[in-house]
Amino acid sequence: MAADRVSKRHAQHSIHQTHMRKIVCAWTGILLGCLMANAQPKPIYQDASLPIEKRVEDALARMTVEEKIQLIHANGGYCSGGVPRLGIPGNFPTDGPVGLRPEMYWSGWTQAGMSTDSCTAFPALVCLAATWNPAMGKLFGHAYSEEALYRNKNIILGPGVNIFRTPMNGRNFEYMGEDPYLASRMAVAYIQGVQDNHVAACVKHFAVNNQETNRYSINTLVDERTLHELYLPAFKAAVQEGKVWAVMGAYNQYNGQHCCHNEYLLNDILRKQWQFDGVVISDFGGTHSTQEAIFNGLDMEFGTRLGSIEAFDNYYLAHPYLQLIREGKVGTKELDEKVRRVLRMMFRTCLSPNRPWGSQASVSHIAASRHIAEEGIVLLQNQRHLLPLQLEKAKHILVVGENAIKKMTGQGGSSETKAKYEVTPLEGLKARLGNRAMLTYCNGYASNAKPEKADSLREEAVAAARKADIVIFVGGLNKNPHQDCEGTDRESYDLPYQQNELIEALATANPNMVAVMVAGNAYAMPWVKKVPAIVQAWYGGMEGGHAIAAVLAGDVNPSGKLPFTFPLAIEDNGAHTLGEFPGDGKTIRYNEGIFVGYRWAEKHRIKPLFAFGHGLSYTHFQYGKIILDKQTIRGDEQLKVSLLLTNKGSREGAEVVQLYIRDEACSVPRPVKELKRFHKVKLAPGESQCLTFEISKEDLSYYDTSIHGWKAEPGKFQVLVGSASDDIRSSAPFVWEE
């Protein structure tokens, strides 16, 4: 056994030496290239004053076939090869959507144990979406990209914009909700914030990647209209409005072909229809064929095999591709196109002279993380005005629940970070309350408790609840497998670890109870009528505990809105009603079509637990009557919609005004209403503001499969404006004519 360990150490040392030699050679080549450039006139590709396309063509013309191949596949876990002879570095992507992933050993997924990779952990993207504020998206992207610059990462593998089809998807917390318009607006802002700093955003996972079960092989069958109306709009907006520089393919298949080299998705839609000029990157291990990767739009391959130089050299787009070229079985036209796109992305990022310096875990980044967490928190219920806490009356506060002390930033798959620190909810409450009240804590439940232990934990918490002035329960989900976690889907819509029984018992013992739920998905609440105050706090990143305390204490007036529907029961979700989740192991059919989330609930007149767009405030907003600038619009005319919003309460607050459109009569089934505009506005007590929205023909259109494009049918429509999808305050009819 000792000899085996010595042999293993020698092998690891040899691999490490090989990798170090490779790094030294690469940097030597880069330095030589720079010295040569200084000794003679600059080659065109090194002249930053010239247009990028000229530089791309010049660099391409100087490269050998072997050097081109080096540029399009990984040569480490999170890096791809460069061209040292020409001074062209490699590319360095980073997971994930919410902050830099810890540095890994070059050959695998094991953390390298560095002392310099502690970063800012931002809130989960579902929390960002819950802000309903694109300014927060831009703040998020800008701060995150500065951290990427500090660690020399030129590609951020995010944002994720896959639509919430079901609350059972273990990766929903990484995405931006169930509505394509909301996800589009938030994603575009995030991308702009990232790319303003000359770091490439990589929108993912393209496309129809809505479950983790059998994610590497499942064949997703979606009709053309549903694909274009629901699952593609956020990607389209990322490309055409956000001008995103990279797109990541999905693991699953779409209509029988893997998404990372799917001809229809990548060539027909992404390249031809949307005119995407950036890089398509495979999800890690998502490439399955050299031939399909060559011809069906994939540019860079990552994660196929790990462990050695030989493993990386045998990627589908590495030696197998080179061998086909040498044998004359394929040409170099497709290779040149791939390299053009990679070089274009590099001249925009790591080879840009305008690339700024970065910083990591700075004061401004930490402040941004907290601001986003605070603004994303959703006040779901507040009976008897239990919140904000009346600290002068609450002398004894009991905090119950494992999530009050559980740290979440280092888990969840690609969303793991090595946060500089993490403030738990209990720590946040202690810091905020200080000596104002006696604060005690009971576990109440534990994720690893046996039944008899679970009973004793519950009994202890209930006994303590009877003696407290107020009980703050902090529970929900966590990032363990089969909860909010990459790689697995949830197995139950109920809360885990017997939390429902605990919450019921606590509410019976003490009616002054607040439930603070840390989760990235919807879940059942059989206790909803017994708990007066419910707060959806998401995964708030490193400052999440402070953000929760600020909202509970009233320092921050909650303004978040739900980016997805909370069904009362899982059977109220279309994918589960129709029996199509998670599929038969080979295929999954999206039989509910365009009717996902609030669209499904409203079509079937199902009352949700909490509706899409729902979120309360500590103040009250009055909506004025809608005013239209005309009753009939024709062709490409704009319809102006105006209304007055007034803060009728006694404290400053922010409201998200949501505008929906209803098609009164159409030749194809359409949702009862669809979100088309929203605006978040902050008002002082008594302050009013007139809001104006513009609606166009595009907002009235549906995807017509007979013409493979968008179509508006002349007729009657309605504008509906409100505080949530089920809380419409004003409406007005209008007519659109061809």
XYZ file of C-alpha atoms in Angstrom:
738
model
C 0.000 0.000 0.000
C 2.862 2.400 0.856
C 4.483 1.647 -2.489
C 1.194 2.388 -4.235
C 0.978 5.756 -2.475
C 4.567 6.594 -3.420
C 3.851 5.590 -7.017
C 0.716 7.713 -7.054
C 2.639 10.704 -5.671
C 5.310 10.251 -8.349
C 2.618 10.120 -11.046
C 0.936 13.248 -9.706
C 4.316 14.993 -9.484
C 5.050 14.032 -13.081
C 1.697 15.394 -14.265
C 2.276 18.576 -12.285
C 5.756 18.995 -13.797
C 4.338 18.456 -17.291
C 1.673 21.078 -16.695
C 4.209 23.534 -15.235
C 6.473 23.068 -18.250
C 3.466 23.773 -20.443
C 2.715 26.982 -18.535
C 6.369 28.099 -18.672
C 6.527 27.416 -22.415
C 3.300 29.316 -23.002
C 4.433 32.383 -21.089
C 7.888 32.224 -22.686
C 6.215 32.275 -26.081
C 4.057 35.220 -25.089
C 7.057 37.166 -23.779
C 9.054 36.396 -26.917
C 6.119 37.520 -29.012
C 6.001 40.804 -27.092
C 9.774 41.313 -27.450
C 9.596 40.621 -31.177
C 6.690 43.030 -31.484
C 8.741 45.757 -29.815
C 11.735 45.083 -32.085
C 9.814 45.573 -35.321
C 6.602 47.175 -36.589
C 3.497 45.799 -34.902
C 1.674 43.066 -36.806
C -1.883 44.036 -37.647
C -3.370 41.696 -35.034
C -1.412 43.460 -32.280
C -2.495 46.953 -33.311
C -5.384 47.801 -31.023
C -6.157 50.953 -32.992
C -7.415 48.853 -35.925
C -10.908 47.359 -36.222
C -11.282 43.991 -34.517
C -12.223 42.206 -37.742
C -8.949 43.230 -39.407
C -7.010 42.011 -36.398
C -8.913 38.718 -36.405
C -8.150 38.042 -40.059
C -4.484 38.902 -39.649
C -4.029 36.644 -36.619
C -5.914 33.837 -38.328
C -3.688 34.031 -41.411
C -0.552 33.630 -39.278
C -1.700 30.482 -37.472
C -0.965 26.885 -38.382
C -3.729 24.306 -38.382
C -2.294 22.836 -35.185
C -2.372 26.230 -33.489
C -5.952 26.778 -34.542
C -6.934 23.448 -33.003
C -5.246 24.468 -29.731
C -7.554 27.455 -29.494
C -10.851 25.537 -29.582
C -10.543 22.927 -26.845
C -9.618 22.851 -23.173
C -6.115 22.049 -22.013
C -7.134 22.101 -18.364
C -10.281 22.007 -16.285
C -10.934 25.742 -16.656
C -8.609 26.857 -19.424
C -8.032 26.439 -23.142
C -4.858 26.709 -25.162
C -3.424 29.833 -26.733
C -0.796 30.463 -29.403
C 2.433 31.344 -27.540
C 4.366 31.936 -30.771
C 2.043 34.840 -31.592
C 1.657 36.103 -28.042
C -1.977 34.948 -27.888
C -2.886 33.680 -24.395
C -5.360 30.985 -23.505
C -8.925 31.543 -22.369
C -9.926 31.231 -18.725
C -13.635 30.783 -17.973
C -15.081 30.632 -14.476
C -18.206 29.262 -12.934
C -20.655 30.404 -12.026
C -23.663 32.656 -11.981
C -23.160 34.066 -8.463
C -19.454 34.542 -7.971
C -16.058 33.145 -8.846
C -15.679 29.431 -8.291
C -12.625 28.475 -6.212
C -9.472 27.734 -8.190
C -9.237 24.063 -9.157
C -6.291 21.813 -9.887
C -5.699 22.095 -13.609
C -6.594 18.454 -14.272
C -9.872 18.023 -12.425
C -12.672 19.316 -10.179
C -10.721 19.311 -6.909
C -10.159 22.663 -5.229
C -6.518 23.694 -5.306
C -6.589 24.962 -1.732
C -5.302 28.417 -2.586
C -5.322 31.246 -0.039
C -5.968 33.988 -2.612
C -9.301 32.937 -4.126
C -11.730 34.125 -1.460
C -14.279 36.275 -3.262
C -17.579 38.091 -3.002
C -20.505 35.671 -2.921
C -23.477 37.350 -4.576
C -27.119 36.316 -4.118
C -28.573 33.544 -6.260
C -29.899 34.696 -9.627
C -33.464 33.929 -8.563
C -32.978 36.594 -5.861
C -31.665 39.000 -8.488
C -34.757 38.326 -10.615
C -36.936 38.973 -7.555
C -35.657 42.560 -7.434
C -37.502 43.202 -10.731
C -34.898 45.913 -11.206
C -32.541 45.848 -14.219
C -30.322 48.375 -12.434
C -29.581 45.631 -9.901
C -28.711 43.301 -12.785
C -26.185 45.782 -14.119
C -24.739 46.372 -10.637
C -24.417 42.603 -10.173
C -22.665 42.071 -13.512
C -20.324 45.031 -13.085
C -19.145 44.004 -9.615
C -18.785 40.348 -10.564
C -16.744 41.135 -13.688
C -14.312 43.202 -11.619
C -13.711 40.100 -9.516
C -13.167 38.061 -12.681
C -10.608 40.603 -13.897
C -8.715 40.346 -10.620
C -8.310 36.594 -11.142
C -7.584 36.914 -14.879
C -10.829 35.254 -15.962
C -12.073 36.490 -19.322
C -15.341 34.492 -19.487
C -18.068 34.290 -16.823
C -20.238 31.208 -17.355
C -23.492 32.998 -16.656
C -26.178 34.227 -16.465
C -28.521 31.258 -16.512
C -31.881 32.063 -18.076
C -33.643 28.702 -18.343
C -37.340 29.052 -17.614
C -38.909 27.589 -14.450
C -41.082 24.854 -15.944
C -41.507 23.061 -12.618
C -40.480 23.823 -9.028
C -38.892 20.373 -8.870
C -35.906 21.434 -10.994
C -32.924 21.381 -8.654
C -31.201 24.162 -10.553
C -34.000 26.733 -10.614
C -32.219 28.848 -8.017
C -29.564 29.632 -10.667
C -32.156 31.006 -13.094
C -34.442 34.037 -13.398
C -37.972 32.754 -13.044
C -40.859 31.555 -15.174
C -41.514 34.539 -17.431
C -39.492 35.133 -20.613
C -39.897 38.920 -20.542
C -38.708 39.304 -16.947
C -35.773 36.942 -17.560
C -34.874 38.871 -20.728
C -34.741 42.260 -19.050
C -32.701 41.048 -16.093
C -30.307 39.040 -18.261
C -29.604 41.911 -20.658
C -28.715 44.204 -17.753
C -26.466 41.553 -16.159
C -24.658 40.982 -19.475
C -24.129 44.695 -20.051
C -22.673 45.059 -16.553
C -20.237 42.220 -17.184
C -19.154 43.162 -20.698
C -18.676 46.857 -19.947
C -15.524 45.633 -18.183
C -14.282 43.629 -21.189
C -15.201 40.269 -19.680
C -17.411 37.964 -21.742
C -20.733 36.897 -20.293
C -21.804 33.407 -21.373
C -25.591 33.044 -21.313
C -26.713 29.474 -20.597
C -27.956 26.733 -21.062
C -29.087 26.887 -24.688
C -31.779 25.514 -24.724
C -34.829 23.819 -23.101
C -32.684 22.678 -20.185
C -35.315 22.551 -17.464
C -34.440 19.543 -15.325
C -31.420 17.772 -13.868
C -32.786 14.213 -14.017
C -31.069 12.409 -16.910
C -29.704 15.783 -17.949
C -26.838 14.392 -20.034
C -29.066 12.355 -22.332
C -32.755 13.288 -22.019
C -34.379 14.135 -25.356
C -36.565 17.212 -24.897
C -39.536 17.375 -27.254
C -40.978 20.877 -27.520
C -43.231 22.245 -30.244
C -41.963 25.138 -32.351
C -44.337 27.759 -30.972
C -43.577 26.930 -27.342
C -39.851 26.975 -28.047
C -39.967 30.468 -29.553
C -42.523 32.054 -27.198
C -41.282 30.701 -23.888
C -37.845 29.129 -23.920
C -35.888 31.232 -26.445
C -36.812 34.904 -25.796
C -34.289 35.445 -22.978
C -31.505 34.001 -25.137
C -32.616 36.109 -28.093
C -32.596 39.258 -25.967
C -29.150 38.335 -24.614
C -27.832 38.069 -28.186
C -29.622 40.929 -29.935
C -29.950 43.460 -27.092
C -27.259 42.428 -24.634
C -24.802 41.688 -27.480
C -23.531 38.760 -25.424
C -20.115 37.451 -26.487
C -20.615 33.781 -25.553
C -23.419 31.211 -25.359
C -23.188 27.869 -23.568
C -24.948 24.842 -25.010
C -27.086 22.603 -22.805
C -26.487 18.992 -21.793
C -29.802 17.632 -22.996
C -30.923 16.794 -26.495
C -33.491 18.824 -28.396
C -35.541 16.858 -30.913
C -32.987 14.044 -31.008
C -29.735 15.989 -31.245
C -27.479 17.145 -28.408
C -27.822 20.870 -27.774
C -24.068 21.543 -27.748
C -23.984 20.645 -31.444
C -27.610 20.990 -32.473
C -27.960 22.169 -36.060
C -31.351 23.831 -35.634
C -30.504 25.652 -32.401
C -26.958 26.748 -33.195
C -26.817 27.143 -36.967
C -30.385 27.971 -37.953
C -31.518 30.066 -34.979
C -28.444 31.406 -33.200
C -26.241 32.110 -36.216
C -28.621 32.708 -39.115
C -31.758 34.164 -37.515
C -30.183 36.074 -34.627
C -26.838 36.856 -36.322
C -24.806 35.858 -33.254
C -21.109 36.589 -33.859
C -19.732 35.271 -30.575
C -18.506 31.930 -29.275
C -20.562 28.809 -28.559
C -19.049 26.949 -25.610
C -19.989 23.416 -24.666
C -21.282 22.702 -21.224
C -18.606 20.691 -19.440
C -18.940 17.180 -20.846
C -21.710 18.166 -23.237
C -19.850 17.282 -26.463
C -20.500 13.854 -27.990
C -19.387 13.855 -31.635
C -16.493 15.278 -33.627
C -18.492 15.425 -36.858
C -21.489 17.179 -35.295
C -19.242 19.540 -33.330
C -17.436 20.506 -36.560
C -20.498 21.248 -38.635
C -23.237 22.153 -36.140
C -21.943 25.332 -34.570
C -19.817 24.411 -31.532
C -16.692 26.574 -31.136
C -15.028 25.600 -27.855
C -15.112 22.258 -26.060
C -14.732 21.954 -22.291
C -14.976 19.188 -19.712
C -15.125 16.135 -21.971
C -12.283 14.299 -20.237
C -10.013 15.227 -17.349
C -6.841 13.997 -15.722
C -3.922 14.294 -18.131
C -2.484 16.152 -21.102
C -3.435 13.165 -23.240
C -7.043 13.391 -22.094
C -7.316 17.009 -23.226
C -5.521 16.256 -26.509
C -8.168 13.646 -27.292
C -11.175 15.930 -27.016
C -13.571 15.704 -29.956
C -12.314 19.060 -31.237
C -8.639 18.219 -30.587
C -6.583 15.431 -32.194
C -9.624 13.632 -33.682
C -10.501 16.843 -35.560
C -6.888 17.422 -36.590
C -6.626 13.856 -37.847
C -9.706 14.275 -40.047
C -8.139 17.394 -41.568
C -4.807 15.640 -42.173
C -6.573 12.743 -43.844
C -8.494 15.110 -46.090
C -11.861 13.954 -44.758
C -12.855 17.480 -43.706
C -11.627 20.896 -44.759
C -10.575 23.889 -42.698
C -13.440 26.233 -43.548
C -15.377 25.363 -40.378
C -12.196 25.476 -38.282
C -11.391 28.966 -39.503
C -14.903 30.131 -38.612
C -14.539 28.741 -35.099
C -11.156 30.391 -34.629
C -12.485 33.709 -35.976
C -15.194 33.679 -33.338
C -12.776 32.761 -30.549
C -10.325 35.478 -31.590
C -13.135 38.031 -31.865
C -14.173 37.241 -28.299
C -10.540 37.498 -27.131
C -9.964 40.867 -28.779
C -13.047 42.041 -26.901
C -11.778 40.656 -23.572
C -8.266 39.521 -22.612
C -6.615 41.153 -25.655
C -8.482 44.435 -25.343
C -6.330 47.481 -24.489
C -9.318 48.916 -22.616
C -9.510 46.043 -20.159
C -9.475 47.592 -16.660
C -7.877 46.331 -13.466
C -10.064 44.288 -11.183
C -10.583 43.866 -7.458
C -11.781 41.039 -5.260
C -14.112 41.120 -2.243
C -13.862 44.909 -2.164
C -16.031 47.128 0.001
C -18.094 48.173 -3.027
C -18.655 44.580 -4.164
C -19.771 43.489 -0.709
C -22.121 46.477 -0.542
C -23.527 45.531 -3.952
C -24.132 41.972 -2.781
C -26.048 43.194 0.262
C -28.059 45.736 -1.729
C -29.202 43.052 -4.184
C -30.063 40.647 -1.351
C -32.129 43.294 0.445
C -33.982 44.359 -2.679
C -34.758 40.775 -3.684
C -36.368 39.701 -0.401
C -40.123 39.170 -0.844
C -42.662 39.801 1.901
C -45.238 37.114 1.105
C -47.603 37.616 4.025
C -47.892 40.097 6.891
C -51.057 39.627 8.894
C -51.654 41.823 11.943
C -48.722 43.927 10.692
C -46.380 41.666 12.635
C -43.505 43.060 10.576
C -41.449 45.114 10.891
C -40.570 43.827 14.350
C -41.702 46.065 17.203
C -38.444 45.825 19.076
C -39.650 47.897 22.018
C -42.280 45.205 22.750
C -40.280 42.103 21.797
C -38.077 41.571 24.830
C -37.472 37.868 24.135
C -37.008 36.697 20.540
C -36.594 33.010 19.755
C -34.909 31.970 16.510
C -35.565 28.403 15.340
C -34.277 26.423 12.377
C -31.115 24.976 10.918
C -31.053 27.502 8.087
C -30.508 30.230 10.680
C -26.969 28.925 11.183
C -26.281 27.065 7.932
C -23.840 28.567 5.440
C -24.921 28.164 1.817
C -22.348 29.890 -0.398
C -19.943 26.944 -0.690
C -22.438 24.450 -2.133
C -24.789 23.899 -5.036
C -22.526 22.717 -7.859
C -21.358 25.360 -10.292
C -22.724 28.039 -7.942
C -20.252 27.237 -5.189
C -17.962 30.050 -4.127
C -15.258 30.486 -1.515
C -16.772 33.508 0.152
C -14.482 35.820 2.083
C -17.045 35.356 4.860
C -20.745 34.575 5.171
C -23.198 36.169 7.569
C -25.867 33.666 8.625
C -29.399 34.828 9.480
C -28.767 34.288 13.198
C -25.545 36.316 13.055
C -27.335 39.053 11.148
C -30.105 39.242 13.746
C -27.631 39.312 16.623
C -25.667 42.108 14.990
C -28.809 44.155 14.305
C -30.609 43.654 17.616
C -27.600 43.965 19.884
C -28.835 44.405 23.458
C -32.334 45.518 22.464
C -33.803 42.072 23.176
C -32.888 38.685 24.530
C -32.149 36.486 21.536
C -32.094 32.700 21.935
C -31.729 29.902 19.410
C -32.982 26.330 18.999
C -32.238 24.020 16.081
C -35.803 22.738 15.817
C -34.746 20.427 13.000
C -31.520 19.132 11.510
C -30.775 17.871 8.012
C -28.886 14.877 9.379
C -31.113 14.024 12.357
C -32.557 10.546 12.985
C -36.340 10.347 13.778
C -35.942 10.167 17.536
C -33.509 13.083 17.491
C -35.866 15.070 15.229
C -38.660 14.613 17.774
C -36.542 15.897 20.649
C -35.332 18.894 18.625
C -38.931 19.812 17.798
C -40.117 19.421 21.399
C -37.279 21.595 22.678
C -38.104 24.376 20.186
C -41.840 24.268 20.886
C -41.250 24.511 24.639
C -39.013 27.541 24.099
C -41.585 29.130 21.750
C -44.193 29.219 24.518
C -41.918 31.498 26.581
C -40.927 33.918 23.798
C -42.546 37.185 22.735
C -41.952 36.395 19.076
C -40.662 33.375 17.153
C -38.570 33.723 13.996
C -38.379 30.417 12.154
C -35.607 30.210 9.540
C -35.984 27.186 7.308
C -36.741 26.171 3.730
C -34.434 24.213 1.461
C -30.663 23.961 1.266
C -28.113 22.997 -1.367
C -27.918 19.306 -0.532
C -28.596 16.763 -3.305
C -32.285 16.593 -4.288
C -32.925 20.121 -3.071
C -31.531 23.309 -4.639
C -28.519 21.661 -6.173
C -26.985 21.072 -9.586
C -27.132 17.482 -10.786
C -30.309 16.343 -9.010
C -33.964 17.328 -8.962
C -36.184 17.566 -5.906
C -38.054 14.448 -4.861
C -40.889 16.141 -2.992
C -42.735 19.457 -3.156
C -42.909 19.436 0.651
C -40.229 20.958 2.830
C -37.621 18.411 3.961
C -36.636 17.327 7.485
C -40.175 17.389 8.924
C -40.268 21.176 8.838
C -44.017 21.308 8.185
C -44.734 19.533 11.481
C -42.325 21.832 13.301
C -43.839 25.014 11.841
C -47.376 23.873 12.726
C -46.310 23.143 16.300
C -44.474 26.454 16.684
C -47.443 28.433 15.343
C -49.741 26.677 17.802
C -47.363 27.405 20.675
C -46.898 31.075 19.756
C -49.133 33.001 17.320
C -46.520 35.771 16.976
C -44.466 33.892 14.425
C -42.427 34.928 11.392
C -41.313 32.304 8.866
C -38.145 33.314 7.004
C -37.718 30.887 4.129
C -34.288 30.385 2.579
C -34.859 28.622 -0.740
C -34.609 29.054 -4.494
C -37.812 27.222 -5.404
C -41.501 27.061 -4.537
C -42.676 24.553 -1.907
C -45.897 23.533 -0.178
C -47.118 25.577 2.809
C -49.849 23.554 4.574
C -49.334 25.934 7.519
C -49.844 29.162 5.546
C -53.023 30.189 7.407
C -51.419 29.689 10.807
C -48.256 31.748 10.319
C -49.022 35.486 10.176
C -45.775 36.670 8.547
C -43.833 34.883 5.789
C -40.658 36.188 4.172
C -39.016 34.648 1.097
C -35.312 35.365 1.606
C -33.684 33.209 -1.131
C -29.942 32.501 -0.964
C -28.660 35.961 -0.164
C -24.926 35.463 -0.631
C -22.284 36.497 1.881
C -24.380 39.367 3.296
C -27.650 37.446 3.350
C -27.946 37.442 7.146
C -27.577 41.212 7.373
C -30.136 41.653 4.570
C -32.707 39.488 6.370
C -32.191 41.339 9.647
C -32.528 44.720 7.928
C -35.901 43.741 6.424
C -37.263 42.189 9.627
C -36.221 45.207 11.691
C -37.687 47.657 9.180
C -34.407 49.306 8.199
C -35.230 48.202 4.654
C -38.762 48.286 3.280
C -39.203 45.031 1.310
C -39.789 45.540 -2.419
C -39.082 42.156 -3.996
C -41.672 40.388 -6.134
C -41.943 36.698 -6.932
C -40.378 35.818 -10.316
C -42.400 32.605 -10.397
C -45.707 31.167 -9.196
C -46.041 29.272 -5.915
C -48.574 26.501 -6.691
C -50.719 25.339 -3.789
C -49.902 21.725 -4.698
C -47.530 20.229 -7.242
C -50.550 18.939 -9.179
C -51.407 22.578 -9.912
C -48.339 22.730 -12.169
C -48.921 21.859 -15.828
C -45.874 19.629 -16.236
C -47.082 17.452 -13.356
C -50.797 17.568 -14.176
C -50.038 16.142 -17.595
C -47.658 13.547 -16.192
C -44.587 14.729 -18.050
C -41.885 15.214 -15.447
C -39.186 13.996 -15.391
C -40.001 11.869 -18.449
C -39.522 8.172 -19.094
C -35.746 8.255 -18.823
C -35.239 8.793 -22.538
C -37.620 11.589 -23.541
C -39.567 14.423 -21.939
C -42.543 16.019 -23.690
C -43.598 19.556 -22.857
C -47.285 18.806 -23.264
C -48.373 21.958 -21.421
C -46.950 24.021 -24.299
C -46.876 27.760 -23.682
C -48.933 27.440 -20.492
C -46.234 27.516 -17.829
C -46.451 29.181 -14.420
C -49.111 31.872 -14.161
C -50.197 31.132 -17.722
C -51.227 27.600 -16.686
C -52.885 28.714 -13.438
C -54.948 31.409 -15.140
C -55.966 29.224 -18.080
C -57.379 26.609 -15.683
C -58.580 29.109 -13.058
C -56.345 27.620 -10.378
C -55.742 29.865 -7.379
C -52.051 29.800 -6.541
C -50.570 29.844 -3.087
C -48.757 33.042 -4.107
C -48.965 34.487 -7.593
C -46.270 35.508 -10.029
C -45.302 39.117 -9.304
C -46.622 39.031 -5.733
C -44.789 40.893 -2.986
C -45.940 43.141 -0.132
C -44.499 46.307 1.375
C -44.532 48.122 4.712
C -46.301 50.959 2.928
C -49.321 51.122 0.610
C -49.469 52.195 -3.037
C -52.483 53.584 -4.846
C -52.824 53.006 -8.586
C -54.562 55.620 -10.692
C -56.691 54.846 -13.703
C -54.962 53.855 -16.941
C -54.907 56.547 -19.623
C -54.279 55.559 -23.257
C -53.145 58.133 -25.803
C -55.409 56.505 -28.408
C -58.054 53.802 -28.593
C -56.901 52.356 -31.913
C -53.359 51.805 -33.110
C -52.410 50.833 -36.642
C -49.434 48.992 -38.023
C -46.224 49.922 -36.240
C -47.710 52.763 -34.192
C -46.903 52.898 -30.480
C -49.570 52.881 -27.794
C -48.716 55.080 -24.812
C -50.059 53.844 -21.487
C -49.951 56.227 -18.514
C -51.035 56.035 -14.892
C -50.371 57.774 -11.603
C -48.788 55.850 -8.723
C -48.978 57.281 -5.203
C -47.403 56.176 -1.942
C -50.313 56.427 0.494
C -48.398 55.101 3.471
C -46.217 56.660 6.113
C -42.815 55.433 4.953
C -40.695 55.387 1.817
C -41.032 52.317 -0.352
C -40.629 50.912 -3.843
C -43.325 49.330 -5.981
C -43.028 47.245 -9.146
C -45.765 48.308 -11.539
C -46.502 45.389 -13.874
C -48.153 45.760 -17.279
C -49.809 42.778 -18.954
C -51.515 42.417 -22.354
C -54.595 40.310 -23.059
C -55.649 39.270 -26.556
C -59.459 39.220 -26.466
C -59.909 36.995 -29.526
C -57.335 35.010 -31.454
C -57.309 32.080 -33.870
C -54.846 30.211 -31.635
C -54.910 29.632 -27.872
C -53.200 32.434 -25.966
C -52.566 33.066 -22.259
C -55.136 35.057 -20.301
C -52.448 37.716 -20.076
C -48.724 38.091 -20.623
C -46.204 40.358 -18.924
C -44.921 42.960 -21.391
C -43.544 45.811 -19.288
C -42.635 46.589 -15.680
C -41.074 49.459 -13.802
C -39.791 49.723 -10.258
C -40.268 53.132 -8.689
C -39.335 54.409 -5.231
C -41.635 56.980 -3.614
C -41.540 58.980 -0.387
C -44.684 59.076 1.786
C -47.383 60.996 -0.063
C -45.306 61.244 -3.254
C -46.829 60.512 -6.673
C -45.245 59.730 -10.014
C -46.742 59.454 -13.475
C -45.500 56.355 -15.266
C -45.632 55.912 -19.034
C -45.167 52.687 -20.983
C -45.078 52.185 -24.741
C -46.636 49.130 -26.370
C -45.930 48.060 -29.953
C -47.133 45.478 -32.450
C -44.379 43.150 -31.255
C -46.002 43.027 -27.820
C -49.277 41.858 -29.358
C -47.755 39.067 -31.447
C -47.594 35.305 -31.098
C -45.342 32.843 -32.909
C -47.114 31.494 -35.993
C -45.765 28.084 -37.018
C -47.283 28.380 -40.500
C -44.913 31.244 -41.338
C -42.177 30.329 -38.802
C -42.330 33.848 -37.457
C -44.217 36.338 -35.304
C -47.723 37.531 -36.114
C -50.252 39.960 -34.609
C -53.922 39.444 -35.435
C -56.086 42.574 -35.778
C -58.702 42.896 -33.086
C -59.432 43.826 -29.498
C -56.821 43.822 -26.748
C -56.631 44.965 -23.147
C -53.903 46.617 -21.126
C -53.866 45.456 -17.508
C -51.710 47.104 -14.850
C -51.249 45.903 -11.325
C -49.084 44.862 -8.397
C -49.067 41.140 -9.270
C -50.460 38.820 -11.917
C -53.488 38.216 -9.676
C -53.732 41.810 -8.405
C -54.758 43.952 -11.380
C -55.596 47.509 -10.324
C -56.630 49.069 -13.643
C -57.384 47.983 -17.209
C -58.286 49.575 -20.529
C -59.341 48.223 -23.944
C -57.831 49.150 -27.303
C -57.880 47.932 -30.889
C -54.983 47.075 -33.163
C -55.498 47.269 -36.917
C -53.244 45.936 -39.652
